[in-house]
Structures are given as C-alpha cells and as structure tokens.
Coordinates of C-alpha atoms in Angstrom, one line a residue:
M71 CA -91.3 284.5 -14.8
R72 CA -93.8 282.2 -16.2
S73 CA -94.0 284.2 -19.4
G74 CA -90.3 283.9 -19.7
A75 CA -90.0 280.2 -19.3
G76 CA -89.6 279.4 -23.0
L77 CA -86.4 281.8 -23.2
P78 CA -83.0 280.6 -23.2
L79 CA -80.9 280.4 -20.1
Y80 CA -78.9 283.5 -20.5
W81 CA -81.9 285.9 -20.8
R82 CA -83.6 284.4 -18.3
V83 CA -80.7 285.1 -15.9
C84 CA -80.6 288.5 -17.5
L85 CA -84.5 289.1 -17.1
I86 CA -84.3 288.0 -13.3
N87 CA -81.5 290.3 -12.6
G88 CA -83.1 293.3 -14.6
L89 CA -86.2 292.8 -12.7
V90 CA -84.6 292.8 -9.2
F91 CA -82.7 295.9 -10.1
V92 CA -85.7 297.7 -11.4
V93 CA -87.4 296.8 -8.3
G94 CA -84.7 298.1 -6.4
T95 CA -84.6 301.3 -8.3
L96 CA -88.3 301.8 -7.6
A97 CA -88.1 301.2 -4.1
L98 CA -85.3 304.0 -3.8
A99 CA -87.2 306.4 -6.0
L100 CA -90.7 306.1 -4.5
A101 CA -89.5 305.5 -0.8
P102 CA -89.5 308.9 1.4
I103 CA -85.8 308.1 1.9
T104 CA -82.7 310.6 1.6
V105 CA -79.5 310.3 1.9
S106 CA -77.3 313.1 3.3
A107 CA -73.8 314.3 2.0
T108 CA -72.2 312.8 4.9
V109 CA -74.2 309.3 5.3
L110 CA -75.8 309.0 8.8
V111 CA -76.2 305.8 10.7
S112 CA -79.5 305.2 10.3
E113 CA -79.4 305.8 6.7
A114 CA -76.5 303.4 6.0
V115 CA -78.6 300.7 8.0
V116 CA -81.5 301.3 5.4
L117 CA -79.1 301.1 2.4
L118 CA -77.6 297.8 3.9
L119 CA -80.9 296.5 4.4
G120 CA -82.0 297.3 0.9
L121 CA -78.9 296.0 -0.7
V122 CA -79.3 292.8 1.6
G123 CA -82.9 292.5 0.3
I124 CA -81.8 292.9 -3.3
V125 CA -79.3 290.0 -3.0
V126 CA -81.6 287.4 -1.5
L127 CA -84.4 288.4 -3.7
N128 CA -81.9 287.8 -6.7
A129 CA -80.3 284.6 -4.9
A130 CA -83.9 283.2 -4.3
L131 CA -84.9 283.7 -8.2
L132 CA -81.9 282.4 -9.4
R133 CA -82.3 279.3 -7.1
T134 CA -85.5 278.6 -8.4
S135 CA -84.7 279.0 -12.1
L136 CA -81.2 277.1 -11.8
A137 CA -82.0 274.4 -9.2
P138 CA -82.6 271.7 -11.9
L139 CA -79.2 272.3 -13.1
D140 CA -77.7 271.4 -9.7
R141 CA -79.7 268.4 -9.5
L142 CA -78.8 267.3 -13.2
S143 CA -75.1 267.9 -12.0
R144 CA -75.4 265.5 -9.2
L145 CA -77.0 262.7 -11.0
M146 CA -74.6 263.3 -13.5
E147 CA -71.7 262.7 -11.0
T148 CA -73.4 259.4 -9.4
V149 CA -75.0 257.9 -12.6
D150 CA -74.4 254.1 -12.9
L151 CA -75.6 252.2 -15.7
Q152 CA -75.3 249.0 -13.5
R153 CA -78.0 250.2 -11.4
P154 CA -80.7 251.6 -13.7
G155 CA -83.6 253.5 -13.0
R156 CA -82.4 256.8 -11.5
R157 CA -84.2 260.0 -13.4
L158 CA -84.7 263.6 -12.4
P159 CA -88.1 264.7 -12.2
E160 CA -89.0 266.5 -15.6
S161 CA -91.0 270.0 -15.2
G162 CA -91.0 273.4 -16.9
S163 CA -90.8 273.8 -20.6
G164 CA -87.7 276.1 -20.6
A165 CA -84.1 275.4 -21.4
V166 CA -83.4 273.7 -18.2
G167 CA -86.5 271.5 -18.5
Q168 CA -85.7 270.7 -22.0
L169 CA -82.0 269.9 -21.0
V170 CA -83.6 267.5 -18.2
R171 CA -85.8 265.7 -20.5
G172 CA -82.5 265.5 -22.8
F173 CA -80.6 263.9 -20.3
N174 CA -83.4 261.5 -19.2
A175 CA -83.9 260.3 -22.6
M176 CA -80.1 259.5 -23.2
I177 CA -79.9 257.7 -19.7
E178 CA -82.8 255.6 -20.9
R179 CA -81.4 255.1 -24.6
L180 CA -78.0 254.3 -23.0
E181 CA -79.5 251.6 -20.5
T182 CA -81.3 249.8 -23.3
E183 CA -78.4 249.8 -25.8
R184 CA -76.2 248.9 -22.7
G185 CA -78.7 245.7 -21.9
T186 CA -79.2 244.8 -25.5
S187 CA -75.3 244.7 -26.2
N188 CA -74.9 242.9 -22.8
A189 CA -77.7 240.5 -23.7
K190 CA -75.7 239.8 -27.1
A191 CA -72.3 239.5 -25.4
L192 CA -73.3 237.0 -22.9
A193 CA -75.3 234.9 -25.1
A194 CA -72.1 234.6 -27.5
Q195 CA -70.2 233.9 -24.4
E196 CA -72.5 231.0 -23.4
A197 CA -72.5 229.7 -27.1
E198 CA -68.6 230.0 -26.9
R199 CA -68.6 228.0 -23.6
H200 CA -70.8 225.0 -25.0
R201 CA -68.4 224.7 -28.1
I202 CA -65.2 224.7 -26.1
A203 CA -67.1 222.2 -23.3
R204 CA -68.2 220.2 -26.2
E205 CA -64.7 220.1 -27.9
L206 CA -63.2 219.5 -24.6
H207 CA -65.2 216.4 -23.9
D208 CA -65.5 215.1 -27.6
E209 CA -62.0 215.6 -28.9
I210 CA -59.7 215.8 -25.9
G211 CA -61.8 213.7 -23.6
Q212 CA -61.8 210.9 -25.9
G213 CA -58.1 211.6 -26.9
L214 CA -57.1 210.7 -23.5
T215 CA -59.6 207.9 -23.0
A216 CA -57.7 206.3 -26.1
V217 CA -54.7 207.0 -24.6
L218 CA -55.6 205.6 -21.0
L219 CA -57.0 202.1 -23.0
G220 CA -53.5 201.9 -25.0
L221 CA -51.6 202.4 -21.8
R222 CA -53.5 199.9 -19.8
Q223 CA -52.9 197.2 -22.9
L224 CA -49.4 198.3 -23.0
S225 CA -48.8 197.7 -19.4
T226 CA -49.4 193.9 -19.7
R227 CA -46.8 193.4 -22.3
V228 CA -43.8 195.4 -20.6
P229 CA -41.0 194.3 -18.2
A230 CA -41.9 194.6 -14.2
D231 CA -39.3 197.4 -13.8
V232 CA -41.2 199.6 -16.4
R233 CA -44.3 198.8 -15.6
R234 CA -44.2 201.0 -12.4
D235 CA -43.4 203.8 -14.5
L236 CA -46.0 203.3 -17.0
L237 CA -48.6 203.0 -14.3
E238 CA -47.7 206.5 -13.1
V239 CA -48.2 207.7 -16.3
Q240 CA -51.5 206.4 -16.8
E241 CA -52.5 208.1 -13.4
T242 CA -51.3 211.2 -14.7
A243 CA -53.7 210.7 -17.7
R244 CA -56.8 209.7 -15.9
S245 CA -56.3 212.6 -13.5
T246 CA -55.5 214.9 -16.7
L247 CA -58.9 213.3 -18.0
D248 CA -60.8 214.2 -14.9
E249 CA -59.7 217.8 -15.1
V250 CA -61.2 218.1 -18.4
R251 CA -64.2 217.1 -17.8
G252 CA -64.3 219.1 -14.7
V253 CA -63.6 222.1 -16.8
A254 CA -66.1 220.8 -19.3
R255 CA -68.5 220.9 -16.8
R256 CA -68.0 224.1 -15.3
L257 CA -68.0 225.7 -18.8
R258 CA -71.4 223.9 -19.6
P259 CA -73.7 222.9 -16.9
G260 CA -75.4 219.9 -18.4
V261 CA -77.1 219.1 -15.2
L262 CA -78.7 222.2 -15.1
E263 CA -80.4 221.5 -18.4
D264 CA -81.2 218.0 -17.6
L265 CA -82.2 218.0 -13.9
G266 CA -82.8 221.4 -13.0
L267 CA -81.4 224.2 -10.9
H268 CA -81.5 222.3 -7.3
S269 CA -79.3 219.6 -8.9
A270 CA -77.1 221.8 -10.5
L271 CA -76.5 224.0 -7.3
A272 CA -76.0 220.6 -5.7
A273 CA -73.4 219.4 -8.1
L274 CA -71.7 222.7 -7.9
T275 CA -71.4 222.9 -4.0
T276 CA -70.1 219.1 -4.1
E277 CA -67.3 220.2 -6.6
F278 CA -66.0 223.0 -4.3
S279 CA -66.6 220.7 -1.2
A280 CA -64.1 218.5 -2.8
H281 CA -61.5 221.1 -3.0
G282 CA -61.4 221.8 0.6
L283 CA -64.0 224.6 1.2
K284 CA -67.0 223.8 3.5
V285 CA -70.0 224.5 1.7
Q286 CA -73.5 224.2 3.6
R287 CA -76.3 224.2 1.1
T288 CA -80.0 224.9 2.0
S289 CA -83.1 225.2 -0.2
T290 CA -86.7 225.7 -0.1
P291 CA -88.3 222.7 -1.7
G292 CA -91.1 223.2 -4.4
L293 CA -89.8 226.6 -5.5
P294 CA -91.5 227.7 -8.9
D295 CA -89.9 227.0 -12.5
L296 CA -87.8 230.4 -13.1
G297 CA -87.2 229.3 -16.8
L298 CA -83.6 228.3 -18.4
E299 CA -82.5 231.7 -18.8
R300 CA -83.1 232.9 -15.4
E301 CA -82.0 229.7 -13.8
L302 CA -78.9 230.0 -15.7
V303 CA -78.3 233.3 -14.4
V304 CA -78.7 232.1 -10.8
Y305 CA -76.3 229.3 -11.6
R306 CA -73.5 231.3 -13.0
V307 CA -73.9 234.1 -9.9
A308 CA -73.3 231.1 -7.4
Q309 CA -70.8 229.9 -9.5
E310 CA -68.7 233.0 -9.8
A311 CA -69.7 233.7 -5.9
L312 CA -68.2 230.5 -5.1
T313 CA -65.1 230.9 -7.3
N314 CA -64.3 234.5 -5.6
V315 CA -64.7 232.7 -2.1
A316 CA -62.3 229.9 -3.2
R317 CA -59.8 232.5 -4.5
H318 CA -59.8 235.4 -2.6
A319 CA -61.7 235.2 0.7
E320 CA -59.5 232.8 2.7
A321 CA -62.6 231.6 4.2
R322 CA -63.3 228.2 5.9
T323 CA -67.1 227.9 5.6
V324 CA -69.5 229.3 3.1
R325 CA -73.5 229.2 3.0
L326 CA -75.2 228.8 0.0
A327 CA -79.1 229.3 0.1
L328 CA -81.9 229.3 -2.3
Q329 CA -85.4 230.5 -1.2
R330 CA -88.5 232.2 -1.8
Q331 CA -89.1 235.4 -0.4
G332 CA -92.7 236.8 -1.1
S333 CA -92.8 237.1 -4.6
A334 CA -89.1 236.6 -5.8
V335 CA -86.5 233.8 -5.4
V336 CA -83.6 234.7 -3.4
L337 CA -79.9 233.3 -3.8
A338 CA -78.0 234.0 -0.9
V339 CA -74.0 233.1 -0.5
D340 CA -72.3 234.0 2.8
D341 CA -68.5 233.3 3.8
D342 CA -66.8 233.8 6.9
G343 CA -63.6 235.2 4.6
Q344 CA -61.8 238.5 5.0
G345 CA -64.6 240.3 3.0
L346 CA -64.0 243.1 0.5
R347 CA -62.1 245.6 2.9
G348 CA -63.1 248.5 1.0
A349 CA -61.6 247.0 -2.3
A350 CA -63.5 248.1 -5.4
E351 CA -65.8 245.6 -7.1
G352 CA -63.8 243.7 -9.7
T353 CA -64.9 242.2 -13.1
G354 CA -66.4 239.0 -11.1
I355 CA -68.7 241.3 -9.5
N356 CA -69.5 243.5 -12.3
G357 CA -70.1 240.2 -14.7
M358 CA -72.8 238.9 -11.8
R359 CA -74.7 242.7 -11.7
E360 CA -74.9 242.6 -15.8
R361 CA -76.1 239.1 -15.8
A362 CA -78.8 240.1 -13.1
L363 CA -79.6 243.1 -15.3
L364 CA -80.6 240.9 -18.1
I365 CA -83.4 239.2 -16.0
G366 CA -84.5 242.3 -14.0
A367 CA -82.9 240.8 -10.9
Q368 CA -81.0 242.9 -8.2
L369 CA -77.7 242.0 -6.9
V370 CA -76.7 243.2 -3.4
V371 CA -72.9 242.6 -2.5
G372 CA -71.9 243.4 1.3
V373 CA -71.3 242.3 4.7
G374 CA -72.9 238.7 5.6
E375 CA -73.8 237.4 8.6
L376 CA -70.6 235.0 8.9
G377 CA -68.3 238.2 9.1
G378 CA -67.5 237.7 5.3
T379 CA -68.7 238.9 1.8
S380 CA -72.3 238.5 1.3
V381 CA -73.7 237.9 -2.3
R382 CA -77.9 238.5 -2.6
L383 CA -79.3 237.7 -5.7
T384 CA -83.1 238.5 -6.0
V385 CA -84.9 237.0 -9.0
P386 CA -88.7 238.4 -9.2
L387 CA -90.9 235.5 -10.5
E388 CA -92.4 237.4 -13.1
P389 CA -90.1 237.5 -15.9
A390 CA -88.4 240.6 -16.9
R391 CA -89.5 242.3 -20.2

C-alpha cells in the first residue's frame, strides 16, 4: 500500500481489490476446506464467513484510501469565504493528497484575492462617500443656505398675507438643509477623524435617538488607539447595525457597548426587537462581515440578551497583516 501511494487513484483501487481477491484465493486454496457437491450447512457458514471477511477487508482498505475524498467533499459543501481559515489536513503523496493540497491552495488563493478585491472596493466606496458628502455640503448645502437668506430678506418686503406662505417655504428649505447635512454626516463621519471613535459613536447614537429609538450607550474609558482604518470599520458596523434595528427590528430599546476584553476591543449592539427569525443574512450583514475580514476582526450575529438580534464585533488590538 505504501509503495503504491504515488499511483493514480484508479490503479490504487484496482490494486486494493486485486490484493483482496488474491488473499481470498490463497485462503481457499491453502485452507483444508472442501466443498461437497451438495453444500453442507457447515461449509456454507465457512464460505459466508470468508465472503464477509473479504468484503470487510476490501471496505477497510478502500475507506483508508478514499477517506480524504469524503472530507474534501464535506468541506467543499460548507466552505464560506466570509469565514476563512478552514483547511483539510494534508497527508500522503498520492493522487488524493495532491488533490487536497490543490484544494487548500485554491481556497487560500481565493481568500487572498477576495480580501484584496474587497479592500479595493470598500476603499473606493469610502472615497465615493467622501466625494458625495463634500458635494452635498459644499454645493447643495450652500445653495440651500443662499435660498434661506434670500427668503428671509424677501419676507420683509412682501405683504402680510403672502408672508405666512413664504415662512412655510422657508421652514421647508431649512428642514431640507438639515436633512442634507445629516446625509453628509452619515456618508462621511468627520467627527471620527476630528474627535475619535467615542465621540463618533456618541453622535451616531444621538442621531438615532432623535428618530424615536431609545439607545443606551456604554463604553470603557481609556481604550487603546485602534487606528483610523479599524476605527472606521467599528463605526460602519455600528452604523449598519443601528440602521438595521431602526428599519427591520421593530425594537424600542437598543444597547451599544464598546469595551475592552483581554487583547481585543468588542463592539456589541443588542436590541429587543423581533430578531432574525431564521431569515437569511442580507446584504447589510454580509457587508459588515466583509469589513470585519479586512482588519482581521470577527463578527458574530445571533440572539442577544434583550431577546432580539445581537451583533458582536471583536477587533484584535494587534493590527491585521
């Protein structure tokens, strides 16, 4: 068996079956057993035992040879590039061993290429967010500000019966300007770059609280600096988690916590909503997983302490390579 490890799989199976048949033939030829013209019960028992022994021996040898293929098949059915790191043990130098090593190398290459492409895509996405936020602030925001100033000056020169309608238009323009500024802040969290992660999360929770969601925020003071890239991932995951709660969870209360646990910083978002209820993960959760992979973090989505959905992002303090 060891000498045939380098043979193709087809010839290895033929060799195993041939070896079993040779052993069975030699056993029948050398054993002091005869078969009468009319097979006796004792002879039938001996033949049956010999047949069972041959089948068991053949099955054991084939299982030893083909077991890596079974493991490879099960791994291929469950492999998920969003949960990297799963590999088959590489052993042997035959065709099966080469197949296992080739599969592991393929998964390694796919994970690397996927990570690289996702990093470029997310970087382009952030750049586009910044561009749109800047245009909203500089162009649309300034244009609406000019409209407000013009309406204010115009309200002093119009008759009283028209002034009321003009004030309503002015209030609509003011609320539109506030909405534009809010969209710009969500697209580009300038407070994250200027004041840090704690202030950015505080502003984020305040924004969602203003829309009727009760947000309880806790954080550990004195957390180590994660760097802008990892802090941006933490902020985006918190933003997406709160957005999902506001849109789908039908929750009244949500808890957001940022704490240090050992050699990692953990972001936890729990709500008291209706939960996932067995639904498949959508694009929002998949996007959070993609961001977590970029910095070597781990994202876990499940049932939380409040009975709704729980989102846990564990960010190692050592930056990912």
